[in-house]
Short mmCIF file of C-alpha atoms in Angstrom, two decimals:
data_model
loop_
_atom_site.label_atom_id
_atom_site.label_comp_id
_atom_site.label_asym_id
_atom_site.label_seq_id
_atom_site.Cartn_x
_atom_site.Cartn_y
_atom_site.Cartn_z
CA MET J 1 -64.68 -53.03 -21.27
CA ALA J 2 -67.91 -51.02 -21.21
CA ASP J 3 -66.67 -48.60 -18.61
CA ALA J 4 -63.11 -48.37 -19.90
CA ARG J 5 -61.62 -44.92 -19.50
CA LEU J 6 -58.44 -43.14 -20.33
CA VAL J 7 -57.02 -40.12 -18.60
CA ILE J 8 -54.92 -37.85 -20.80
CA GLY J 9 -52.53 -35.25 -19.43
CA THR J 10 -51.68 -32.47 -21.87
CA ARG J 11 -49.95 -29.14 -22.21
CA LYS J 12 -53.28 -27.43 -21.59
CA GLY J 13 -55.32 -29.58 -19.31
CA LEU J 14 -56.61 -33.03 -18.53
CA PHE J 15 -59.03 -34.97 -20.66
CA ILE J 16 -61.05 -38.08 -19.90
CA VAL J 17 -61.75 -40.36 -22.82
CA ALA J 18 -64.42 -43.01 -22.56
CA ARG J 19 -66.01 -45.66 -24.72
CA ASN J 20 -69.50 -44.69 -25.83
CA ASN J 21 -71.53 -47.18 -27.88
CA GLY J 22 -68.31 -48.75 -29.06
CA ASP J 23 -66.58 -45.51 -29.98
CA TRP J 24 -63.99 -43.70 -27.92
CA ILE J 25 -64.90 -40.06 -27.27
CA VAL J 26 -63.46 -37.20 -25.26
CA GLU J 27 -65.95 -37.13 -22.42
CA HIS J 28 -64.62 -34.47 -20.09
CA ALA J 29 -62.04 -31.68 -19.93
CA ALA J 30 -60.57 -30.38 -16.69
CA LEU J 31 -57.82 -28.11 -15.43
CA LEU J 32 -57.94 -26.27 -18.75
CA GLY J 33 -54.91 -24.14 -19.45
CA GLU J 34 -52.77 -26.00 -16.93
CA PRO J 35 -49.94 -28.31 -18.01
CA VAL J 36 -50.77 -31.77 -16.64
CA THR J 37 -47.58 -33.77 -16.87
CA LEU J 38 -48.58 -36.98 -15.08
CA VAL J 39 -51.70 -38.79 -13.92
CA LEU J 40 -52.05 -41.57 -11.36
CA PRO J 41 -55.40 -43.30 -11.00
CA GLN J 42 -55.50 -44.44 -7.37
CA SER J 43 -57.01 -47.64 -6.02
CA ASP J 44 -59.78 -45.77 -4.21
CA GLY J 45 -60.99 -44.26 -7.46
CA GLY J 46 -59.27 -40.92 -7.03
CA LEU J 47 -57.13 -39.23 -9.64
CA LEU J 48 -53.84 -37.72 -8.57
CA VAL J 49 -52.20 -35.42 -11.12
CA ALA J 50 -49.06 -33.34 -11.39
CA VAL J 51 -49.58 -29.82 -12.69
CA GLU J 52 -46.51 -27.93 -13.83
CA HIS J 53 -47.24 -24.23 -13.78
CA GLY J 54 -44.80 -22.36 -15.90
CA HIS J 55 -44.54 -19.58 -13.36
CA PHE J 56 -45.67 -20.93 -10.03
CA GLY J 57 -44.00 -24.33 -9.81
CA VAL J 58 -45.18 -27.92 -9.67
CA LYS J 59 -48.29 -28.83 -7.74
CA LEU J 60 -50.19 -32.06 -7.10
CA LYS J 61 -53.96 -32.07 -7.34
CA ARG J 62 -56.51 -34.76 -6.66
CA SER J 63 -60.06 -35.38 -7.79
CA ASN J 64 -62.45 -37.72 -6.01
CA ASP J 65 -65.26 -37.33 -8.49
CA GLY J 66 -63.84 -38.34 -11.83
CA GLY J 67 -62.22 -35.02 -12.61
CA GLN J 68 -65.19 -32.73 -11.90
CA THR J 69 -63.60 -30.98 -8.92
CA TRP J 70 -59.99 -30.78 -7.71
CA GLU J 71 -58.19 -30.04 -4.51
CA GLU J 72 -54.53 -29.21 -4.06
CA ARG J 73 -52.49 -31.90 -2.32
CA PRO J 74 -49.09 -31.65 -0.66
CA THR J 75 -46.30 -31.42 -3.18
CA PRO J 76 -42.94 -33.14 -2.63
CA LYS J 77 -40.32 -30.67 -1.52
CA TYR J 78 -36.53 -30.91 -1.50
CA PRO J 79 -34.76 -30.41 1.82
CA GLU J 80 -32.91 -27.20 2.50
CA LYS J 81 -29.52 -27.39 0.84
CA PRO J 82 -26.71 -27.05 3.41
CA ASP J 83 -24.38 -24.15 2.71
CA ASP J 84 -21.32 -26.40 2.74
CA VAL J 85 -22.65 -28.86 0.18
CA GLU J 86 -21.44 -28.46 -3.39
CA ASP J 87 -23.73 -30.22 -5.83
CA LEU J 88 -22.66 -29.59 -9.40
CA ASP J 89 -23.70 -30.97 -12.74
CA PRO J 90 -20.67 -33.07 -13.76
CA VAL J 91 -20.60 -31.77 -17.34
CA ARG J 92 -21.34 -28.05 -17.03
CA HIS J 93 -20.16 -27.69 -13.42
CA GLU J 94 -23.28 -25.67 -12.65
CA PRO J 95 -25.24 -26.09 -9.40
CA ILE J 96 -28.00 -28.68 -9.39
CA PRO J 97 -31.11 -26.94 -8.01
CA TRP J 98 -32.60 -28.64 -4.97
CA ASP J 99 -36.07 -27.85 -6.17
CA VAL J 100 -38.83 -29.84 -7.86
CA LYS J 101 -38.67 -28.82 -11.51
CA THR J 102 -40.83 -31.62 -12.88
CA VAL J 103 -42.76 -34.54 -11.45
CA TRP J 104 -41.61 -37.18 -13.91
CA ALA J 105 -42.83 -40.39 -12.24
CA LEU J 106 -45.87 -41.03 -10.07
CA GLU J 107 -46.65 -44.61 -9.07
CA SER J 108 -48.46 -46.53 -6.37
CA GLY J 109 -46.48 -48.66 -3.93
CA GLY J 110 -47.90 -51.90 -5.23
CA PRO J 111 -51.18 -53.80 -4.94
CA ASP J 112 -50.55 -54.62 -1.27
CA ASN J 113 -49.64 -51.03 -0.43
CA ALA J 114 -52.51 -48.90 -1.61
CA ASP J 115 -51.51 -46.01 0.63
CA GLU J 116 -47.92 -45.84 -0.60
CA LEU J 117 -46.81 -43.63 -3.44
CA TRP J 118 -43.50 -43.03 -5.17
CA CYS J 119 -42.69 -39.79 -6.96
CA GLY J 120 -39.67 -39.30 -9.21
CA THR J 121 -38.63 -35.80 -10.15
CA ILE J 122 -36.28 -33.65 -12.14
CA PRO J 123 -33.55 -32.86 -10.93
CA GLY J 124 -33.25 -36.46 -9.68
CA GLY J 125 -34.88 -36.60 -6.26
CA LEU J 126 -37.17 -39.46 -5.29
CA PHE J 127 -40.01 -39.03 -2.81
CA HIS J 128 -42.06 -41.59 -0.89
CA SER J 129 -45.48 -41.27 0.73
CA VAL J 130 -46.96 -43.84 3.10
CA ASP J 131 -50.23 -42.00 3.60
CA GLY J 132 -51.64 -41.71 0.12
CA GLY J 133 -49.96 -38.40 -0.57
CA ASP J 134 -50.90 -36.57 2.64
CA SER J 135 -47.17 -36.15 3.20
CA TRP J 136 -43.95 -36.94 1.37
CA SER J 137 -40.52 -37.97 2.58
CA PHE J 138 -37.38 -37.31 0.59
CA VAL J 139 -35.40 -40.47 -0.22
CA ASP J 140 -32.07 -39.21 0.98
CA SER J 141 -30.40 -42.62 0.60
CA LEU J 142 -30.59 -42.21 -3.18
CA TRP J 143 -29.85 -38.49 -3.31
CA SER J 144 -26.78 -38.96 -1.09
CA HIS J 145 -25.44 -41.92 -3.05
CA PRO J 146 -22.03 -40.95 -4.47
CA ASP J 147 -22.95 -42.18 -7.94
CA ARG J 148 -25.84 -39.72 -8.11
CA LYS J 149 -23.15 -37.13 -8.83
CA CYS J 150 -22.62 -38.88 -12.19
CA TRP J 151 -26.15 -38.17 -13.36
CA VAL J 152 -26.67 -35.66 -16.17
CA GLY J 153 -29.69 -34.26 -17.94
CA GLY J 154 -31.38 -36.23 -20.69
CA GLY J 155 -33.97 -34.25 -22.59
CA ALA J 156 -34.04 -31.71 -19.77
CA ASP J 157 -31.27 -29.57 -18.33
CA TYR J 158 -31.10 -31.67 -15.17
CA PRO J 159 -31.30 -35.43 -14.58
CA GLY J 160 -34.58 -37.01 -13.62
CA ILE J 161 -36.35 -40.16 -12.48
CA HIS J 162 -39.03 -41.00 -15.00
CA SER J 163 -39.72 -44.66 -14.26
CA VAL J 164 -40.56 -46.18 -10.88
CA VAL J 165 -41.33 -49.89 -11.12
CA VAL J 166 -42.55 -51.70 -8.01
CA ASP J 167 -41.90 -55.43 -8.28
CA PRO J 168 -45.26 -57.25 -8.41
CA ARG J 169 -43.85 -60.10 -6.28
CA ASN J 170 -42.47 -57.94 -3.51
CA SER J 171 -43.23 -54.27 -3.09
CA ASP J 172 -40.03 -53.78 -1.10
CA VAL J 173 -38.20 -54.08 -4.42
CA ILE J 174 -38.21 -50.83 -6.36
CA ARG J 175 -36.50 -50.21 -9.69
CA ILE J 176 -36.10 -46.78 -11.17
CA GLY J 177 -34.99 -45.47 -14.54
CA VAL J 178 -32.93 -42.30 -14.61
CA SER J 179 -32.20 -40.05 -17.59
CA CYS J 180 -29.27 -40.05 -17.59
CA GLY J 181 -28.17 -42.24 -14.73
CA GLY J 182 -29.07 -45.82 -15.61
CA VAL J 183 -31.28 -48.32 -13.84
CA TRP J 184 -31.22 -48.50 -10.05
CA ILE J 185 -32.67 -50.98 -7.58
CA SER J 186 -33.63 -50.90 -3.93
CA GLU J 187 -34.54 -54.19 -2.27
CA ASP J 188 -35.48 -52.65 1.05
CA ARG J 189 -38.21 -50.15 0.12
CA GLY J 190 -35.81 -47.35 -0.61
CA ALA J 191 -33.44 -47.64 2.33
CA THR J 192 -30.44 -48.51 0.13
CA TRP J 193 -29.80 -48.28 -3.60
CA ARG J 194 -27.40 -49.47 -6.23
CA CYS J 195 -27.02 -48.87 -9.94
CA TYR J 196 -27.05 -52.23 -11.66
CA GLY J 197 -27.44 -54.11 -14.92
CA GLU J 198 -24.69 -55.01 -17.36
CA GLY J 199 -25.03 -54.77 -21.08
CA MET J 200 -26.62 -51.41 -21.74
CA ARG J 201 -24.68 -49.37 -24.26
CA ALA J 202 -24.48 -45.59 -24.48
CA ALA J 203 -23.63 -44.61 -28.04
CA TYR J 204 -23.30 -40.98 -26.97
CA MET J 205 -20.28 -41.69 -24.72
CA PRO J 206 -16.63 -42.39 -25.58
CA PRO J 207 -16.04 -46.10 -26.26
CA ASP J 208 -14.38 -46.77 -22.91
CA GLN J 209 -17.41 -45.38 -21.08
CA ALA J 210 -20.13 -46.77 -23.33
CA TYR J 211 -21.01 -49.60 -20.95
CA ASP J 212 -20.78 -47.58 -17.74
CA MET J 213 -24.08 -48.35 -16.02
CA ARG J 214 -24.26 -44.86 -14.53
CA THR J 215 -24.26 -43.01 -17.85
CA GLN J 216 -27.09 -44.93 -19.51
CA ASP J 217 -30.21 -43.13 -20.66
CA PRO J 218 -33.14 -45.53 -20.28
CA HIS J 219 -36.04 -43.51 -21.67
CA CYS J 220 -38.59 -45.86 -20.17
CA LEU J 221 -38.38 -48.99 -17.97
CA VAL J 222 -41.22 -51.55 -17.68
CA GLN J 223 -41.63 -54.94 -16.05
CA CYS J 224 -43.96 -57.78 -17.02
CA ARG J 225 -46.59 -58.29 -14.32
CA THR J 226 -46.89 -62.09 -14.59
CA SER J 227 -43.28 -62.81 -15.56
CA PRO J 228 -41.46 -60.18 -13.52
CA GLU J 229 -38.00 -61.45 -14.41
CA ARG J 230 -38.58 -59.83 -17.82
CA LEU J 231 -37.86 -56.12 -18.11
CA TRP J 232 -37.85 -53.94 -21.21
CA VAL J 233 -36.14 -50.61 -21.74
CA GLN J 234 -36.58 -48.12 -24.53
CA HIS J 235 -33.15 -46.52 -24.36
CA HIS J 236 -31.80 -43.37 -25.93
CA ASN J 237 -29.96 -45.39 -28.55
CA GLY J 238 -31.89 -48.60 -28.74
CA ILE J 239 -34.08 -51.24 -27.17
CA PHE J 240 -32.89 -53.52 -24.39
CA ARG J 241 -34.38 -56.65 -22.83
CA SER J 242 -33.49 -58.35 -19.56
CA ASP J 243 -34.46 -61.92 -18.68
CA ASP J 244 -33.02 -61.86 -15.16
CA CYS J 245 -34.71 -58.97 -13.36
CA GLY J 246 -32.33 -56.41 -14.81
CA LEU J 247 -28.99 -57.99 -13.95
CA HIS J 248 -28.06 -58.31 -17.61
CA TRP J 249 -29.39 -56.58 -20.70
CA THR J 250 -29.45 -57.67 -24.31
CA GLU J 251 -29.59 -55.04 -27.02
CA ILE J 252 -32.26 -55.47 -29.69
CA GLU J 253 -30.60 -54.12 -32.80
CA GLU J 254 -33.43 -54.37 -35.33
CA ALA J 255 -37.01 -53.29 -34.64
CA GLY J 256 -38.80 -52.16 -37.77
CA PRO J 257 -37.97 -48.69 -39.05
CA SER J 258 -35.95 -47.61 -36.01
CA THR J 259 -34.98 -48.57 -32.48
CA PHE J 260 -35.14 -44.97 -31.24
CA GLY J 261 -38.14 -43.84 -29.25
CA PHE J 262 -39.39 -42.98 -25.80
CA GLY J 263 -42.18 -45.25 -24.59
CA VAL J 264 -42.53 -49.00 -24.22
CA VAL J 265 -45.32 -51.20 -22.87
CA VAL J 266 -45.23 -54.92 -22.20
CA ASP J 267 -48.12 -57.35 -22.27
CA PRO J 268 -48.97 -57.99 -18.60
CA SER J 269 -49.47 -61.69 -19.37
CA ASP J 270 -46.81 -62.31 -22.00
CA PRO J 271 -43.26 -61.10 -21.38
CA ASP J 272 -42.28 -61.65 -25.02
CA THR J 273 -44.83 -59.18 -26.36
CA ALA J 274 -43.97 -55.49 -26.19
CA TRP J 275 -44.84 -52.37 -28.17
CA PHE J 276 -42.75 -49.35 -29.16
CA ILE J 277 -43.31 -46.20 -31.24
CA PRO J 278 -40.18 -45.37 -33.20
CA ALA J 279 -38.81 -42.03 -34.34
CA VAL J 280 -35.83 -41.54 -36.63
CA ARG J 281 -33.12 -40.92 -34.04
CA ASP J 282 -32.22 -38.51 -31.26
CA ASP J 283 -31.62 -35.50 -33.48
CA GLU J 284 -34.59 -36.27 -35.75
CA ARG J 285 -37.50 -36.81 -33.43
CA TYR J 286 -40.27 -37.66 -35.84
CA PRO J 287 -41.49 -40.87 -37.51
CA VAL J 288 -39.26 -42.37 -40.18
CA ASP J 289 -40.31 -41.03 -43.60
CA GLY J 290 -43.23 -39.21 -41.95
CA LYS J 291 -45.04 -42.54 -41.47
CA LEU J 292 -46.37 -43.09 -37.98
CA VAL J 293 -46.11 -46.73 -36.92
CA VAL J 294 -46.19 -48.89 -33.84
CA THR J 295 -43.75 -51.79 -33.65
CA ARG J 296 -44.64 -54.99 -31.82
CA THR J 297 -42.57 -57.99 -30.95
CA SER J 298 -44.20 -61.25 -29.90
CA ASP J 299 -41.01 -63.27 -29.54
CA GLY J 300 -38.95 -61.32 -27.09
CA GLY J 301 -37.41 -59.01 -29.66
CA GLN J 302 -36.22 -61.55 -32.21
CA SER J 303 -38.61 -60.06 -34.75
CA PHE J 304 -40.95 -57.08 -34.99
CA GLU J 305 -44.17 -56.35 -36.83
CA THR J 306 -44.68 -52.81 -38.10
CA LEU J 307 -48.31 -51.89 -37.38
CA THR J 308 -49.83 -49.18 -39.56
CA LYS J 309 -53.57 -49.80 -39.88
CA GLY J 310 -55.37 -46.60 -38.89
CA LEU J 311 -52.16 -44.57 -38.54
CA PRO J 312 -51.15 -41.78 -40.95
CA GLN J 313 -48.62 -42.92 -43.51
CA GLU J 314 -47.66 -39.60 -44.99
CA HIS J 315 -46.63 -36.27 -43.47
CA ALA J 316 -46.98 -37.46 -39.89
CA TYR J 317 -44.51 -35.80 -37.54
CA ASP J 318 -45.94 -36.94 -34.24
CA LEU J 319 -43.58 -37.73 -31.41
CA VAL J 320 -44.87 -39.89 -28.57
CA PHE J 321 -43.40 -39.02 -25.19
CA ARG J 322 -42.37 -41.72 -22.69
CA HIS J 323 -45.54 -41.57 -20.60
CA ALA J 324 -47.89 -41.24 -23.54
CA LEU J 325 -48.11 -44.93 -24.53
CA ALA J 326 -50.29 -47.14 -22.33
CA ILE J 327 -51.74 -50.63 -22.16
CA ASP J 328 -54.71 -51.74 -20.09
CA GLU J 329 -54.67 -54.34 -17.33
CA GLN J 330 -55.90 -57.06 -19.68
CA GLY J 331 -53.28 -56.38 -22.31
CA GLU J 332 -55.91 -55.93 -25.00
CA THR J 333 -56.35 -52.19 -25.40
CA LEU J 334 -53.51 -49.79 -26.10
CA ALA J 335 -53.52 -46.03 -26.45
CA PHE J 336 -51.03 -43.36 -27.33
CA GLY J 337 -51.03 -39.60 -27.67
CA SER J 338 -48.59 -37.42 -29.51
CA SER J 339 -46.75 -34.16 -29.33
CA THR J 340 -49.13 -32.75 -31.93
CA GLY J 341 -52.29 -33.62 -30.02
CA ASN J 342 -53.34 -36.76 -31.82
CA LEU J 343 -54.80 -39.64 -29.83
CA TRP J 344 -55.11 -43.20 -31.07
CA ILE J 345 -56.59 -46.25 -29.37
CA SER J 346 -56.40 -49.90 -30.39
CA ASP J 347 -58.79 -52.55 -29.07
CA ASP J 348 -56.97 -55.39 -30.83
CA ARG J 349 -53.49 -55.21 -29.38
CA GLY J 350 -52.24 -52.79 -31.97
CA ASP J 351 -53.45 -54.56 -35.12
CA SER J 352 -55.58 -51.53 -35.94
CA TRP J 353 -55.93 -48.05 -34.48
CA SER J 354 -58.87 -45.65 -34.07
CA HIS J 355 -58.12 -41.96 -34.33
CA VAL J 356 -59.92 -40.40 -31.38
CA SER J 357 -58.81 -36.78 -31.72
CA SER J 358 -56.48 -34.62 -33.75
CA SER J 359 -57.05 -31.40 -31.85
CA LEU J 360 -55.95 -32.04 -28.30
CA PRO J 361 -53.04 -30.04 -26.88
CA PRO J 362 -49.61 -31.71 -26.92
CA ILE J 363 -50.04 -34.96 -24.97
CA TYR J 364 -47.69 -35.71 -22.09
CA CYS J 365 -49.24 -38.84 -20.59
CA VAL J 366 -51.91 -41.44 -21.17
CA ARG J 367 -53.20 -43.83 -18.51
CA PHE J 368 -56.03 -46.30 -18.30
CA VAL J 369 -58.34 -46.07 -15.32
CA MET B 1 -47.70 -0.81 6.85
CA ALA B 2 -46.38 -2.10 3.56
CA TYR B 3 -48.85 -3.13 0.91
CA LEU B 4 -48.51 -6.53 -0.81
CA TYR B 5 -50.36 -7.39 -3.98
CA PHE B 6 -50.49 -10.56 -6.10
CA THR B 7 -51.28 -11.00 -9.77
CA PRO B 8 -54.85 -12.16 -10.47
CA ASN B 9 -53.29 -15.05 -12.39
CA LEU B 10 -52.08 -16.43 -9.09
CA ALA B 11 -55.49 -15.94 -7.53
CA ARG B 12 -56.79 -18.38 -10.10
CA GLN B 13 -54.66 -21.06 -8.43
CA VAL B 14 -54.71 -20.14 -4.76
CA GLU B 15 -56.48 -17.59 -2.59
CA CYS B 16 -54.08 -14.66 -2.20
CA PRO B 17 -55.82 -11.40 -1.25
CA PRO B 18 -53.75 -8.22 -0.93
CA GLY B 19 -52.18 -7.67 2.46
CA GLU B 20 -50.94 -4.80 4.60
CA LEU B 21 -48.19 -5.84 6.98
CA GLU B 22 -45.37 -4.38 9.00
CA ALA B 23 -41.98 -5.50 7.72
CA GLY B 24 -38.42 -4.29 7.27
CA THR B 25 -37.53 -6.51 4.34
CA VAL B 26 -39.29 -8.34 1.56
CA SER B 27 -38.48 -11.58 3.35
CA GLU B 28 -40.23 -10.41 6.51
CA LEU B 29 -43.16 -9.12 4.51
CA LEU B 30 -43.68 -12.42 2.70
CA GLU B 31 -43.12 -14.56 5.81
CA ARG B 32 -45.75 -12.61 7.68
CA TYR B 33 -48.12 -12.93 4.77
CA PHE B 34 -47.43 -16.69 4.45
CA SER B 35 -48.14 -17.17 8.13
CA GLN B 36 -51.69 -16.06 7.31
CA TRP B 37 -51.85 -17.63 3.85
CA PRO B 38 -49.50 -20.64 3.93
CA ALA B 39 -50.67 -22.15 0.67
CA VAL B 40 -49.30 -19.17 -1.26
CA ARG B 41 -45.67 -19.83 -0.31
CA GLY B 42 -44.98 -22.63 -2.79
CA TYR B 43 -46.34 -20.58 -5.67
CA VAL B 44 -43.97 -17.68 -5.07
CA LEU B 45 -40.87 -19.34 -3.60
CA ASP B 46 -39.05 -22.50 -4.64
CA ASP B 47 -38.01 -25.34 -2.33
CA GLN B 48 -34.97 -23.36 -1.14
CA GLY B 49 -36.94 -20.22 -0.37
CA ALA B 50 -35.78 -18.23 -3.39
CA VAL B 51 -38.17 -16.39 -5.68
CA ARG B 52 -39.27 -18.74 -8.46
CA LYS B 53 -37.46 -18.23 -11.73
CA HIS B 54 -40.50 -16.97 -13.59
CA VAL B 55 -41.99 -14.85 -10.81
CA LYS B 56 -41.35 -11.11 -10.69
CA VAL B 57 -41.32 -9.09 -7.47
CA VAL B 58 -41.43 -5.29 -7.70
CA VAL B 59 -40.65 -3.14 -4.66
CA ASP B 60 -41.62 0.51 -5.04
CA ASP B 61 -41.20 0.33 -8.80
CA ASN B 62 -37.84 -1.47 -8.60
CA TYR B 63 -37.29 -5.10 -9.39
CA LEU B 64 -36.32 -7.17 -6.37
CA ILE B 65 -32.51 -7.42 -6.26
CA ASP B 66 -31.91 -10.22 -3.77
CA ARG B 67 -34.03 -13.03 -5.16
CA ASP B 68 -32.39 -15.68 -2.94
CA GLU B 69 -32.60 -14.13 0.51
CA LEU B 70 -35.20 -11.42 -0.24
CA SER B 71 -33.27 -8.94 1.87
CA ASP B 72 -34.34 -5.83 -0.07
CA PRO B 73 -35.65 -3.21 2.40
CA VAL B 74 -39.29 -2.33 2.75
CA ARG B 75 -40.58 0.97 4.15
CA PRO B 76 -43.88 1.44 6.00
CA ASP B 77 -45.38 2.98 2.88
CA SER B 78 -43.85 0.56 0.40
CA LYS B 79 -45.86 -1.19 -2.24
CA VAL B 80 -44.71 -4.67 -3.20
CA TYR B 81 -46.16 -6.41 -6.23
CA VAL B 82 -45.83 -10.09 -7.14
CA PHE B 83 -46.35 -10.73 -10.82
CA GLN B 84 -45.46 -13.50 -13.22
CA LEU B 85 -42.73 -12.93 -15.74
CA LEU B 86 -43.76 -13.09 -19.35
CA SER B 87 -41.24 -15.89 -19.78
CA GLY B 88 -42.12 -19.30 -18.42
CA GLY B 89 -45.66 -19.47 -19.79
#
């Protein structure tokens, strides 16, 4: 615990937060002024980050010295779009750009594949690296799947892959969450894909299409490390749990003040314990009654505790994005950052929260090192 | 030879000194520059080779017209400037 660290990606740079004599402090700032949308601590100690320049596009950068210095790394790139291919958004009938707009998922290929990386993007392309990010290959099997044409934007103008979950039992098995395009699985390391999982409900679709797997908007997909058959999804209109590796989903209809939110984390050692940070609903993206809370279930979603100790209970309008809630490897320490630059950390599984900073830029992602 | 200049804001991200190159179009001008400075390409052009949405290219005081193919003509004494748009920040 003594050397515990957090890496925070924000609208205006990257920040490293460390424990110092028992207190969490912001220890280092890097890449100031640059939007850092995702961070991936790598097994060799390096930090790989996605920087989204407003003008000059998305770039990947890596630091080998804890964030002191950075070098640009190869960025995933879409293939040249053939002239005879029509690729239109199914709702607006506008062309889908074959261009990396946002790096929305960045994950390692599993504990037995330290050199492999997966990168999900807006507008929906998935990329794979087998050399630690020295080069990237475009996963055409997913992009060319006919059902990819059903995907639509969720939160952004174009669809995107925000969750890449490598099965801890078998790193050939990859699950992804798509907003909006449902949950997909590959059991052959990305060679083939299928949209799967019955039971998710899309309240924003006509009744006859509400259970169409391809129109679901899973905001965040996570898998329990020690009980991998258990998956959790924070969905656009609720919380869903699967007990059979994602084949079937059960909707959790009550979860404290609201079931709407973006992030979810699951205890790596207890599939029944998961945490969420609710907002009112999709068109009111702030905490219910201006009271910021974390909700925790310890019984698989049958009941929820509403955790408030250390969190503001009046005039709090923080929204926590999908990558901005994190849990450490031991399942003891949690952290989250908000759209208004607040950062909280809990060393007791969410029972109480320490307010680390109120003056950071808007926080996009939080990850433990 | 045509003169090519990049905003200092881009130089903060990637080395991009001014260049003087022979070219008949903006596309030729940039390709010849990128052959010397390949890291600059991805900052100016998107994955399909079009000018990025929030990048502005000015050719002899006129905004670039063909932002997809970059076919606008360049004269030997042309001055081409690559700036960022004020949108997109």
